[in-house]
PDB file of C-alpha atoms in Angstrom:
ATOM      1  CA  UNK A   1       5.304  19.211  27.195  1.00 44.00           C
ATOM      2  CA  UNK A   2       6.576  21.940  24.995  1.00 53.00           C
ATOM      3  CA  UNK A   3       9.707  20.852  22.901  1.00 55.00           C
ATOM      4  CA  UNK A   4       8.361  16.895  23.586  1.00 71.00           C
ATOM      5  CA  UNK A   5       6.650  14.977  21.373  1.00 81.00           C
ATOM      6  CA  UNK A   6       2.942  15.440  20.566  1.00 88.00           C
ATOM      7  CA  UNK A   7       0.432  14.305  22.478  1.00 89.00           C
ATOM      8  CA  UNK A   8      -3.167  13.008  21.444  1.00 89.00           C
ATOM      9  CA  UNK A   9      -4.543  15.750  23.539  1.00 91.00           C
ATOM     10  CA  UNK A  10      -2.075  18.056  21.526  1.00 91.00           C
ATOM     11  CA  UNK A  11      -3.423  16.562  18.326  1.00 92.00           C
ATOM     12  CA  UNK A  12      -7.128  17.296  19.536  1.00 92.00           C
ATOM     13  CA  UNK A  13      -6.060  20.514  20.295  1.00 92.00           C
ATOM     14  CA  UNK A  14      -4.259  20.927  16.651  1.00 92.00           C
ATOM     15  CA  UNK A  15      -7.817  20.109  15.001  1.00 91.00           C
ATOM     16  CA  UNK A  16     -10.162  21.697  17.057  1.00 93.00           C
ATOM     17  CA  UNK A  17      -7.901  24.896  15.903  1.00 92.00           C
ATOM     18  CA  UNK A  18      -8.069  23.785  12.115  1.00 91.00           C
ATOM     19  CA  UNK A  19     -11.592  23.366  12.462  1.00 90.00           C
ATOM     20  CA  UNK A  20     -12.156  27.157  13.541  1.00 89.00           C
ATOM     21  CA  UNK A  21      -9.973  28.282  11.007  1.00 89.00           C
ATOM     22  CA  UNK A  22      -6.895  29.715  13.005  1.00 90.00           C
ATOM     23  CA  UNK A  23      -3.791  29.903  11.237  1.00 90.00           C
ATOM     24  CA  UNK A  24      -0.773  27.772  12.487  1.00 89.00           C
ATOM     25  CA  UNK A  25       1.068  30.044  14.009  1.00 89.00           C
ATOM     26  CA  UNK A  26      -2.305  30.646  16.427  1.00 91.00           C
ATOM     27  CA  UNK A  27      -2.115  27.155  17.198  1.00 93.00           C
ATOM     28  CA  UNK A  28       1.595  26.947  17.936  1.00 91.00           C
ATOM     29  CA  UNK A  29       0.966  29.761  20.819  1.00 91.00           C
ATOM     30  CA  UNK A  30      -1.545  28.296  22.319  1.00 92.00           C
ATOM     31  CA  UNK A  31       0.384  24.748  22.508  1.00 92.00           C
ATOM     32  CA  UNK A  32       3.469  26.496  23.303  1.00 91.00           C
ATOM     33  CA  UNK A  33       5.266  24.915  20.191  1.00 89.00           C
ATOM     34  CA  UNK A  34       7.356  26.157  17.211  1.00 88.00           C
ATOM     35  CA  UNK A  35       4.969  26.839  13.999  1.00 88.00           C
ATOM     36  CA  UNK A  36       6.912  24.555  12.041  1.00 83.00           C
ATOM     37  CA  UNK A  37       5.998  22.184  14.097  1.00 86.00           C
ATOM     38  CA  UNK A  38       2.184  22.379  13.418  1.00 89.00           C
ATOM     39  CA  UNK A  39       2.569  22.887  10.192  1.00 86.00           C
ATOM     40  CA  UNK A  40       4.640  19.584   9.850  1.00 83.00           C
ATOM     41  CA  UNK A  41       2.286  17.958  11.651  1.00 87.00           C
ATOM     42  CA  UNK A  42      -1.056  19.138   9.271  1.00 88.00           C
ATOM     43  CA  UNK A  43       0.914  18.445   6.159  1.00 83.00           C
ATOM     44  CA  UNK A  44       2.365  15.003   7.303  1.00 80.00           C
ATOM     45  CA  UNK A  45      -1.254  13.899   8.158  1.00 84.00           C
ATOM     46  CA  UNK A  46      -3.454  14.852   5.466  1.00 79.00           C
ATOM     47  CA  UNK A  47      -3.340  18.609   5.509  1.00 82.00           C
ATOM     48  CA  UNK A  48      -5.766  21.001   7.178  1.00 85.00           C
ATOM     49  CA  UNK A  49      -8.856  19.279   5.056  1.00 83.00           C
ATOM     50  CA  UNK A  50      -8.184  16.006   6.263  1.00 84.00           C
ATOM     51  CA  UNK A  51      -6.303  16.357   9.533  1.00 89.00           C
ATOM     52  CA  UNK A  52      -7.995  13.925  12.150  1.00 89.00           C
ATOM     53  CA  UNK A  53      -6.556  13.560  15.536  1.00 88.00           C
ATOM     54  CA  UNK A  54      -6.731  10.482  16.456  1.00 88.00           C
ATOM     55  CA  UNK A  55      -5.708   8.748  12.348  1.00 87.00           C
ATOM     56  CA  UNK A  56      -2.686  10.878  13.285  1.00 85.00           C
ATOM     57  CA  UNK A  57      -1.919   9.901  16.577  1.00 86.00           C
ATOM     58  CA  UNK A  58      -1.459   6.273  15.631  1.00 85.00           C
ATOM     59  CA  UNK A  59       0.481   7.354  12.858  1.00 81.00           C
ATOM     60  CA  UNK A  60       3.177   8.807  15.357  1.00 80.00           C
ATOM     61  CA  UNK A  61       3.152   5.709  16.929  1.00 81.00           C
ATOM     62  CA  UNK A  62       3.706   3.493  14.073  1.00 77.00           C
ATOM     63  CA  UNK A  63       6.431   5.699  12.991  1.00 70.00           C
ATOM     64  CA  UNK A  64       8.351   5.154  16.334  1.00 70.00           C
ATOM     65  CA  UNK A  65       7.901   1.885  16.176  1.00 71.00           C
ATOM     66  CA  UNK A  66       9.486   1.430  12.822  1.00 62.00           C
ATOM     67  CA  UNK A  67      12.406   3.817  13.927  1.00 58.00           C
ATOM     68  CA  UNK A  68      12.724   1.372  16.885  1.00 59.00           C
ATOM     69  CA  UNK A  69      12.800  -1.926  15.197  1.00 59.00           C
ATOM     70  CA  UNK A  70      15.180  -0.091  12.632  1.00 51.00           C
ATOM     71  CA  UNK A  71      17.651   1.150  15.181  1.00 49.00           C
ATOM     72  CA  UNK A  72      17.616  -2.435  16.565  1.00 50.00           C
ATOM     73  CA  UNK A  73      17.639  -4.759  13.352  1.00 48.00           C
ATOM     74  CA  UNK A  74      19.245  -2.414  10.955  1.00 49.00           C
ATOM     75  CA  UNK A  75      23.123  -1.557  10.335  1.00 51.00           C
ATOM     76  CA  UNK A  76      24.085   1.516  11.837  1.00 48.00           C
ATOM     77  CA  UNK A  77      23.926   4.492  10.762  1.00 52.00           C
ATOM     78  CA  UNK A  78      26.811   6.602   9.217  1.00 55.00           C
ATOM     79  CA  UNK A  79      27.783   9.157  11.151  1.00 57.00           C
ATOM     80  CA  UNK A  80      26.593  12.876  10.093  1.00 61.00           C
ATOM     81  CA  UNK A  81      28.637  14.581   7.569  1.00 67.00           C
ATOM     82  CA  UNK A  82      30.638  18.045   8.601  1.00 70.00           C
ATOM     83  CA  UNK A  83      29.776  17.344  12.514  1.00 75.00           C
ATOM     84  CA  UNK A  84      26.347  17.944  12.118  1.00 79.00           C
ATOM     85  CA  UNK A  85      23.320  17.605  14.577  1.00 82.00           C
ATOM     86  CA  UNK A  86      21.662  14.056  13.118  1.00 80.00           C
ATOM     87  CA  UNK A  87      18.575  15.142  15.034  1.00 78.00           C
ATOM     88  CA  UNK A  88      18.428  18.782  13.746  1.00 82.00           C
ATOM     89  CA  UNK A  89      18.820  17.668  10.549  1.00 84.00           C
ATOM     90  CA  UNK A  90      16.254  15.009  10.844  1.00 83.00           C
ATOM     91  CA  UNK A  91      14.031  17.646  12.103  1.00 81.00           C
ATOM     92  CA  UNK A  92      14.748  20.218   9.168  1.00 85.00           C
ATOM     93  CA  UNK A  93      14.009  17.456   6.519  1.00 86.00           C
ATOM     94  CA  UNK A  94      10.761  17.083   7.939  1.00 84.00           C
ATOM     95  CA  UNK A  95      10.162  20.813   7.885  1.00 84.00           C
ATOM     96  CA  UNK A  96      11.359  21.557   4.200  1.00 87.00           C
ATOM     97  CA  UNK A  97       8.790  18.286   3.473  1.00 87.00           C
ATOM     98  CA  UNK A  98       5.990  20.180   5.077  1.00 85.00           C
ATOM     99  CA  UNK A  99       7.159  23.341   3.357  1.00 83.00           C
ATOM    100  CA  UNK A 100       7.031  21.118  -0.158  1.00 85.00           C
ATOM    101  CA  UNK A 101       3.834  19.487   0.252  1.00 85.00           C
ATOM    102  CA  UNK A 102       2.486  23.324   1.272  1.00 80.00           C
ATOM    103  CA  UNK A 103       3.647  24.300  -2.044  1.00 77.00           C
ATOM    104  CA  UNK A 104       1.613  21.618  -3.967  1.00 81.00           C
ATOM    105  CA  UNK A 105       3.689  18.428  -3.856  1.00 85.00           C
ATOM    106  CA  UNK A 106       2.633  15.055  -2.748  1.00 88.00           C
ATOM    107  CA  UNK A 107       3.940  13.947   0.698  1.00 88.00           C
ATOM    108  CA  UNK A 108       6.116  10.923  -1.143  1.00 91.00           C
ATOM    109  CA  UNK A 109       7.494  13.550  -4.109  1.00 92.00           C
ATOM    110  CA  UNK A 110       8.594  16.256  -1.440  1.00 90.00           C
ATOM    111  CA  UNK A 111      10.644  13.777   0.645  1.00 91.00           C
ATOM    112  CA  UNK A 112      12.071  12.544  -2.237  1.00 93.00           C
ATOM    113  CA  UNK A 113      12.779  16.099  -3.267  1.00 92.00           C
ATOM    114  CA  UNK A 114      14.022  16.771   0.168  1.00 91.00           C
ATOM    115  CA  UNK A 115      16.453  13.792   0.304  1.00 91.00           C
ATOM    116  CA  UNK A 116      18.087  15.442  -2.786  1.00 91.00           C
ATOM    117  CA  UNK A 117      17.994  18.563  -1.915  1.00 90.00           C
ATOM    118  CA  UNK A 118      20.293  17.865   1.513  1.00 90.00           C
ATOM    119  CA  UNK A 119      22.256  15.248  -0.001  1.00 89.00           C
ATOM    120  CA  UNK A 120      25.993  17.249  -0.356  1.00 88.00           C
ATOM    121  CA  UNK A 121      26.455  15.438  -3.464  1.00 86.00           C
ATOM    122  CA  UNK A 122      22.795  16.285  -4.720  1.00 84.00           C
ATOM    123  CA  UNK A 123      22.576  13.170  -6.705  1.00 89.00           C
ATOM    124  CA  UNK A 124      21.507   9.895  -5.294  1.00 92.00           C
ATOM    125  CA  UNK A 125      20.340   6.572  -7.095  1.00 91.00           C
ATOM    126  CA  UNK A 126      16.909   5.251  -6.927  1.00 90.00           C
ATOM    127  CA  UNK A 127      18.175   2.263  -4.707  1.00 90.00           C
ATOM    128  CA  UNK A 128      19.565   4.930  -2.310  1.00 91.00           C
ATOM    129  CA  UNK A 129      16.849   7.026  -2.072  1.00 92.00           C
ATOM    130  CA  UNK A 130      14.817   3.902  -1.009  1.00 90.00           C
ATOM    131  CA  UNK A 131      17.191   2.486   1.313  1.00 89.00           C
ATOM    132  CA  UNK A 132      17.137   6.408   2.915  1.00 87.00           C
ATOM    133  CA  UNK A 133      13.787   6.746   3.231  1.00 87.00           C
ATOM    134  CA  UNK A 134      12.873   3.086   3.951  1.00 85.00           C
ATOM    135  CA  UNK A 135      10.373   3.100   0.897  1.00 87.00           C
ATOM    136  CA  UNK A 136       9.633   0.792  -1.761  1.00 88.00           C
ATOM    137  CA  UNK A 137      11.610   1.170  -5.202  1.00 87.00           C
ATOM    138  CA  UNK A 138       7.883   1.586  -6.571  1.00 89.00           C
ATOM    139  CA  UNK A 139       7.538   4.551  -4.487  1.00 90.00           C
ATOM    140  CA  UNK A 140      10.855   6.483  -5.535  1.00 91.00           C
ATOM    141  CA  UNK A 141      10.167   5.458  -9.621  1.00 91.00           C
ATOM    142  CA  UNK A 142       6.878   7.397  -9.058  1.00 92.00           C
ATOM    143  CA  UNK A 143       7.837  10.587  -7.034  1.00 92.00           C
ATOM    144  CA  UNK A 144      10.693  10.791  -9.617  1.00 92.00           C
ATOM    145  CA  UNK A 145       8.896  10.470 -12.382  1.00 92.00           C
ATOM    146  CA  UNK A 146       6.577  13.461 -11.432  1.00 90.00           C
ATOM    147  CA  UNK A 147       9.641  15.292 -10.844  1.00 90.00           C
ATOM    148  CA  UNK A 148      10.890  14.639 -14.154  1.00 88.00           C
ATOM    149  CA  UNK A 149       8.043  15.523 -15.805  1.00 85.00           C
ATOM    150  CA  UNK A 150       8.316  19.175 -13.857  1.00 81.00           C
ATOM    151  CA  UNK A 151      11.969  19.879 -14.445  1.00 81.00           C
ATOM    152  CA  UNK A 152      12.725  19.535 -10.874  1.00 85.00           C
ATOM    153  CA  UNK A 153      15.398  16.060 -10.858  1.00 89.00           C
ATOM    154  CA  UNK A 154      17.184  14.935 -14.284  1.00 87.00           C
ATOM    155  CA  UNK A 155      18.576  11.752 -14.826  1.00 88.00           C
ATOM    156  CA  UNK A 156      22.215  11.056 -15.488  1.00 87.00           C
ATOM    157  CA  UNK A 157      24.188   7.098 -16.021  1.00 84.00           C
ATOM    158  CA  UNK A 158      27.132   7.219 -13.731  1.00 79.00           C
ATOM    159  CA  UNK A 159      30.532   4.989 -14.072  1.00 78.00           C
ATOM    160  CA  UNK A 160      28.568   1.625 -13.204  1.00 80.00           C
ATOM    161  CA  UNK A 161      25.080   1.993 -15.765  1.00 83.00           C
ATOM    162  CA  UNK A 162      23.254   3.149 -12.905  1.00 85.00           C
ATOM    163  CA  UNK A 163      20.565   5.972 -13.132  1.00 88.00           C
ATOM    164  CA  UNK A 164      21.223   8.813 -10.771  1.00 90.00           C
ATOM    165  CA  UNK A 165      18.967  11.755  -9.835  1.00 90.00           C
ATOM    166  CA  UNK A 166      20.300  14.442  -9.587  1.00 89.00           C
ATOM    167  CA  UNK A 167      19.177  18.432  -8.487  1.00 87.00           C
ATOM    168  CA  UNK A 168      20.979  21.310  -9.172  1.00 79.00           C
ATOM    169  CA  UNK A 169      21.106  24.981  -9.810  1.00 74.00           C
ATOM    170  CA  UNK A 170      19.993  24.786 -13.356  1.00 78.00           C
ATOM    171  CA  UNK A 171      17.319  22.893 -12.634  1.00 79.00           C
ATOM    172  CA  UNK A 172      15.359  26.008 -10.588  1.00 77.00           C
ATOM    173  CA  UNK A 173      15.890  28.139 -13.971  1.00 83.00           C
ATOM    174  CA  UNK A 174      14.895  24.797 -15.945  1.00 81.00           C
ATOM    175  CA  UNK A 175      11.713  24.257 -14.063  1.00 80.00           C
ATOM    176  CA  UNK A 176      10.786  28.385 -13.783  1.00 83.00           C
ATOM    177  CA  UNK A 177      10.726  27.772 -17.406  1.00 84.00           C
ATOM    178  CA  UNK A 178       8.388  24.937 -17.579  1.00 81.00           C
ATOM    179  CA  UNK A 179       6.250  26.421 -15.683  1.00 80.00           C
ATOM    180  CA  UNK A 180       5.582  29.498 -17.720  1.00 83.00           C
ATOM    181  CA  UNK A 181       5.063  27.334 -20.694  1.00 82.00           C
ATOM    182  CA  UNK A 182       2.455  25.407 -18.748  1.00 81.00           C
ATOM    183  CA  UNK A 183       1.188  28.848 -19.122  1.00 85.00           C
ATOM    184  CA  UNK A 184       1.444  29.555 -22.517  1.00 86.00           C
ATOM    185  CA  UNK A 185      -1.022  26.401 -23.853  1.00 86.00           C
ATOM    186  CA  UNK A 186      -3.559  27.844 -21.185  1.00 89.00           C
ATOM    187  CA  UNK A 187      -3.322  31.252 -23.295  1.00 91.00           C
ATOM    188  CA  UNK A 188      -3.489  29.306 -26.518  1.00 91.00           C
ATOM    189  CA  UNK A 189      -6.694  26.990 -25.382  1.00 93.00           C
ATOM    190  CA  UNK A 190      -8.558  30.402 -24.137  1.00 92.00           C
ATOM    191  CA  UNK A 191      -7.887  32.237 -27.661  1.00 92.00           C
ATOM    192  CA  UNK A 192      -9.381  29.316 -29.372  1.00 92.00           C
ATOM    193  CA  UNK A 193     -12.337  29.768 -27.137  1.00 93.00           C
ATOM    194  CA  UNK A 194     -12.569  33.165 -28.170  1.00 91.00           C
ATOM    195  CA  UNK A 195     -13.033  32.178 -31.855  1.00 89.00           C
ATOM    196  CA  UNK A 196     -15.345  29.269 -30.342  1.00 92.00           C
ATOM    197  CA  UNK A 197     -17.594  31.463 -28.666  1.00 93.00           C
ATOM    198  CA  UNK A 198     -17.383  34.742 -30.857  1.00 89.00           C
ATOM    199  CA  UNK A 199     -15.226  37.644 -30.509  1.00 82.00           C
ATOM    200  CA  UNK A 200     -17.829  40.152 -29.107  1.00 88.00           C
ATOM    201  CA  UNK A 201     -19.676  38.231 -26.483  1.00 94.00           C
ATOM    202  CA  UNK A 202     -19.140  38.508 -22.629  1.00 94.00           C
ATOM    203  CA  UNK A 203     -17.928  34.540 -22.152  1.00 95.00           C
ATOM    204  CA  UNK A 204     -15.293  35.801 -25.414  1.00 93.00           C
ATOM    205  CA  UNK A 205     -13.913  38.527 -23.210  1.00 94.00           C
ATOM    206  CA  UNK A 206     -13.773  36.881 -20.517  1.00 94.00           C
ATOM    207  CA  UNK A 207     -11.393  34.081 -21.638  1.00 94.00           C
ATOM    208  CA  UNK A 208      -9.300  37.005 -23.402  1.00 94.00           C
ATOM    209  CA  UNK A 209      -8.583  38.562 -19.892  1.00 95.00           C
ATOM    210  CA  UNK A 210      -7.769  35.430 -18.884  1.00 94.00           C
ATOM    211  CA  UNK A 211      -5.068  35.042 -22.211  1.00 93.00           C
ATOM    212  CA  UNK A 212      -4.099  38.168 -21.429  1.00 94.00           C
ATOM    213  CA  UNK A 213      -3.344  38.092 -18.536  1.00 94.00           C
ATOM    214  CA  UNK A 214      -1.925  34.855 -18.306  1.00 92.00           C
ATOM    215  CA  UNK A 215       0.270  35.965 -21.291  1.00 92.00           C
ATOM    216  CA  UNK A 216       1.818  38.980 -19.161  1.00 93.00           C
ATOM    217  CA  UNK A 217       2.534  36.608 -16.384  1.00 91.00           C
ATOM    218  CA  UNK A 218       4.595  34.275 -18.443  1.00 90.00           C
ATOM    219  CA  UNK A 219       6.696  36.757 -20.217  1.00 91.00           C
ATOM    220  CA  UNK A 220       7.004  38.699 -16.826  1.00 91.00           C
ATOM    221  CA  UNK A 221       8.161  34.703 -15.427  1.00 89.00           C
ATOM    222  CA  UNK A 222      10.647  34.082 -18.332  1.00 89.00           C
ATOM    223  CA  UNK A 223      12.523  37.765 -18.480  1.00 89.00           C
ATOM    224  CA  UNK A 224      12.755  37.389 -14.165  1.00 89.00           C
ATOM    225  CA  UNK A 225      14.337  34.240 -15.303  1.00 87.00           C
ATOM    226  CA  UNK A 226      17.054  35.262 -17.292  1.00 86.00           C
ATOM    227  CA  UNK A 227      17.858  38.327 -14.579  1.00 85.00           C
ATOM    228  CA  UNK A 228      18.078  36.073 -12.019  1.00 84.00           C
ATOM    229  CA  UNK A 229      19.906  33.015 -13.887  1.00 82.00           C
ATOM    230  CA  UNK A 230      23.379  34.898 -12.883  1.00 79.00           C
ATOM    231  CA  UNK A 231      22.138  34.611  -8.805  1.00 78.00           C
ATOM    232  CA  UNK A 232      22.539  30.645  -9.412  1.00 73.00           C
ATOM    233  CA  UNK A 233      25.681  31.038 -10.831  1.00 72.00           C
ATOM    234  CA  UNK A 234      28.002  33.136  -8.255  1.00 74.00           C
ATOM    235  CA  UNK A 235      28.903  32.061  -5.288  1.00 69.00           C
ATOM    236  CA  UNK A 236      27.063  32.955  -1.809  1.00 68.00           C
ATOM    237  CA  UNK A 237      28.697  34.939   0.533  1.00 65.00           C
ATOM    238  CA  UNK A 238      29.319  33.073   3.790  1.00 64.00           C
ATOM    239  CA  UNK A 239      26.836  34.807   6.300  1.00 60.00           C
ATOM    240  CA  UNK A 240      27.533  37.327   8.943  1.00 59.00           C
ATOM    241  CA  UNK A 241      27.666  36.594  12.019  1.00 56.00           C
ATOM    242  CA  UNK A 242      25.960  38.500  14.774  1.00 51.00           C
ATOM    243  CA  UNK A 243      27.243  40.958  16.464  1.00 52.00           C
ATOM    244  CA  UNK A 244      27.810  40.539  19.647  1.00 46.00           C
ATOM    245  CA  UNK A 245      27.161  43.321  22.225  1.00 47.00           C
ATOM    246  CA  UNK A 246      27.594  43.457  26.554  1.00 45.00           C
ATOM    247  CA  UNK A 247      25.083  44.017  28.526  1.00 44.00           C
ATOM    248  CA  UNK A 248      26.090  42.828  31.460  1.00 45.00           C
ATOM    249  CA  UNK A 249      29.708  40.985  33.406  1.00 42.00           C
ATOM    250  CA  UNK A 250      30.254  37.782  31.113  1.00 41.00           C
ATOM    251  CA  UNK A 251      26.376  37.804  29.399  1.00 36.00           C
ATOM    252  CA  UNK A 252      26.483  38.768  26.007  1.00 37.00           C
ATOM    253  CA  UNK A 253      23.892  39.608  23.710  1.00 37.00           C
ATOM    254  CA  UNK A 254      22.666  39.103  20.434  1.00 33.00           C
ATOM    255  CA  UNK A 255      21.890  42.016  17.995  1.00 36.00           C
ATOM    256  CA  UNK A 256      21.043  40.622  14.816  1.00 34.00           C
TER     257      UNK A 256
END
C-alpha cells in the first residue's frame, strides 16, 4: 500500500520500469510512492544496471530481520537528539545514501559519509561508526580511507589517542580543490600525447581540445572556489516560515 513497505510485486513493478527506461519519478506515479523512495530502493540494490526484483526482495527481508533481532538482543537505543522523529531521520539517512551513491560513491562509503554528515558533532570514531551502522571495523577503515584519499573526512587524535573522523565546512572547499587537480594531470597526460603523436595530426588536436578544455574547467572550478569559500563561513539564516493564509473558518493554507 502506498506509504507501506515494498512489496515483491512493487519490486517487479520497480524493474519492469528500469528495464523500459522510465525515469524514477515515472515509476513513483505509477506505484503511488515518493521518488525518493525508488530511487533509494535502485541505489540500495545494485542500481538501475543491476536492480533484480526478487535479489532485492530478500534483501528487505534480511534487513528486518536484523533490525528485529537488534531491537530484541541489543541495548536500547538513545533517545533522538533535539526531539527529533527517529523514523524520519532514519528515513532521510537512507535518502542522502541513495543521493551519495547517485553521485558516484560506493553504497558502504556514502553511509559512512552520511553517518558523519548527521552526526551534530560531525566527528565520530571508527569504533562508533561501526557500532552505528552495525558493520565490521574492516568496513569503516575502507570507506574512510577512500574518503581520505578524496578530501571528504580528515583525521584528528582526540583527548584519549583515538582517531576521529571528522567532516566539516572546509572540507567541501578542500575536496572542490582536489578535484580540479585530478583535472590538471589529465591536461598534463593529454599535452604529452600531443608531443607523442605530433602537433599537426587529427588524434594531436584532439587530445588538445580535450587539455583545453579540461584546463578551462579547472581554473573555472578553483576561482568558483574561492567566491564561494565565504558561503561556508557565515552563518545561515534560519528559514522562513510559510505564510499562512485563510481560506476558509479554522482551515488554513499554505502559500509557500
Amino acid at each position: 500500500m502506498p506509504g507501506g513497505r515494498l512489496t515483491q510485486q512493487d519490486r517487479r513493478q520497480i524493474a519492469l520500469g528500469l528495464a523500459d527506461d522510465l525515469p524514477y519519478a515515472e515509476i513513483a506515479r505509477r506505484l503511488g510512492r515518493p521518488t525518493s523512495t525508488i530511487t533509494r530502493e535502485v541505489m540500495r540494490n545494485g542500481g538501475p544496471a543491476s536492480y533484480r526484483a526478487d535479489l532485492a526482495h530478500r534483501a528487505s527481508e534480511r534487513r528486518a530481520q536484523r533490525r528485529r533481532t537488534t531491537a530484541v538482543q541489543g541495548p536500547a537505543p538513545a533517545p533522538p537528539a533535539h526531539g527529533r522523529d527517529a523514523d524520519a531521520v532514519a528515513e532521510y539517512e537512507e535518502t542522502l545514501t541513495a543521493a551519495l551513491m547517485s553521485s558516484g560513491l560506493p553504497r558502504m562509503t556514502a553511509r559512512v559519509l552520511t553517518c558523519l554528515f548527521t552526526t551534530d558533532e560531525g566527528s565520530l570514531t571508527a569504533s562508533q561508526l561501526a557500532q552505528r551502522l552495525q558493520v565490521s571495523a574492516a568496513s569503516v577503515s575502507k570507506a574512510i580511507a577512500f574518503l581520505e584519499s578524496q578530501s571528504l573526512v580528515r583525521r584528528e587524535r582526540d583527548e584519549r589517542r583515538r582517531d576521529r573522523y571528522i567532516v566539516d565546512d572546509e572540507l567541501f572547499y578542500q575536496a572542490t580543490l582536489a578535484g580540479a587537480r585530478s583535472n590538471d594531470h589529465l591536461v598534463r597526460t593529454a599535452r604529452e600525447g600531443v608531443a607523442v603523436l605530433g602537433a599537426h595530426t587529427p588524434a594531436a588536436a584532439r587530445l588538445e581540445n580535450i587539455a583545453r578544455f579540461l584546463d578551462f574547467i579547472s581554473e573555472s572550478i578553483v576561482r568558483a572556489a574561492e567566491q564561494a569559500r565565504e558561503v561556508l563561513r557565515t552563518t545561515p539564516a534560519p528559514p522562513s516560515r510559510p505564510e499562512a493564509r485563510h481560506t476558509g473558518p479554522g482551515v488554513p493554507s499554505v502559500r509557500i
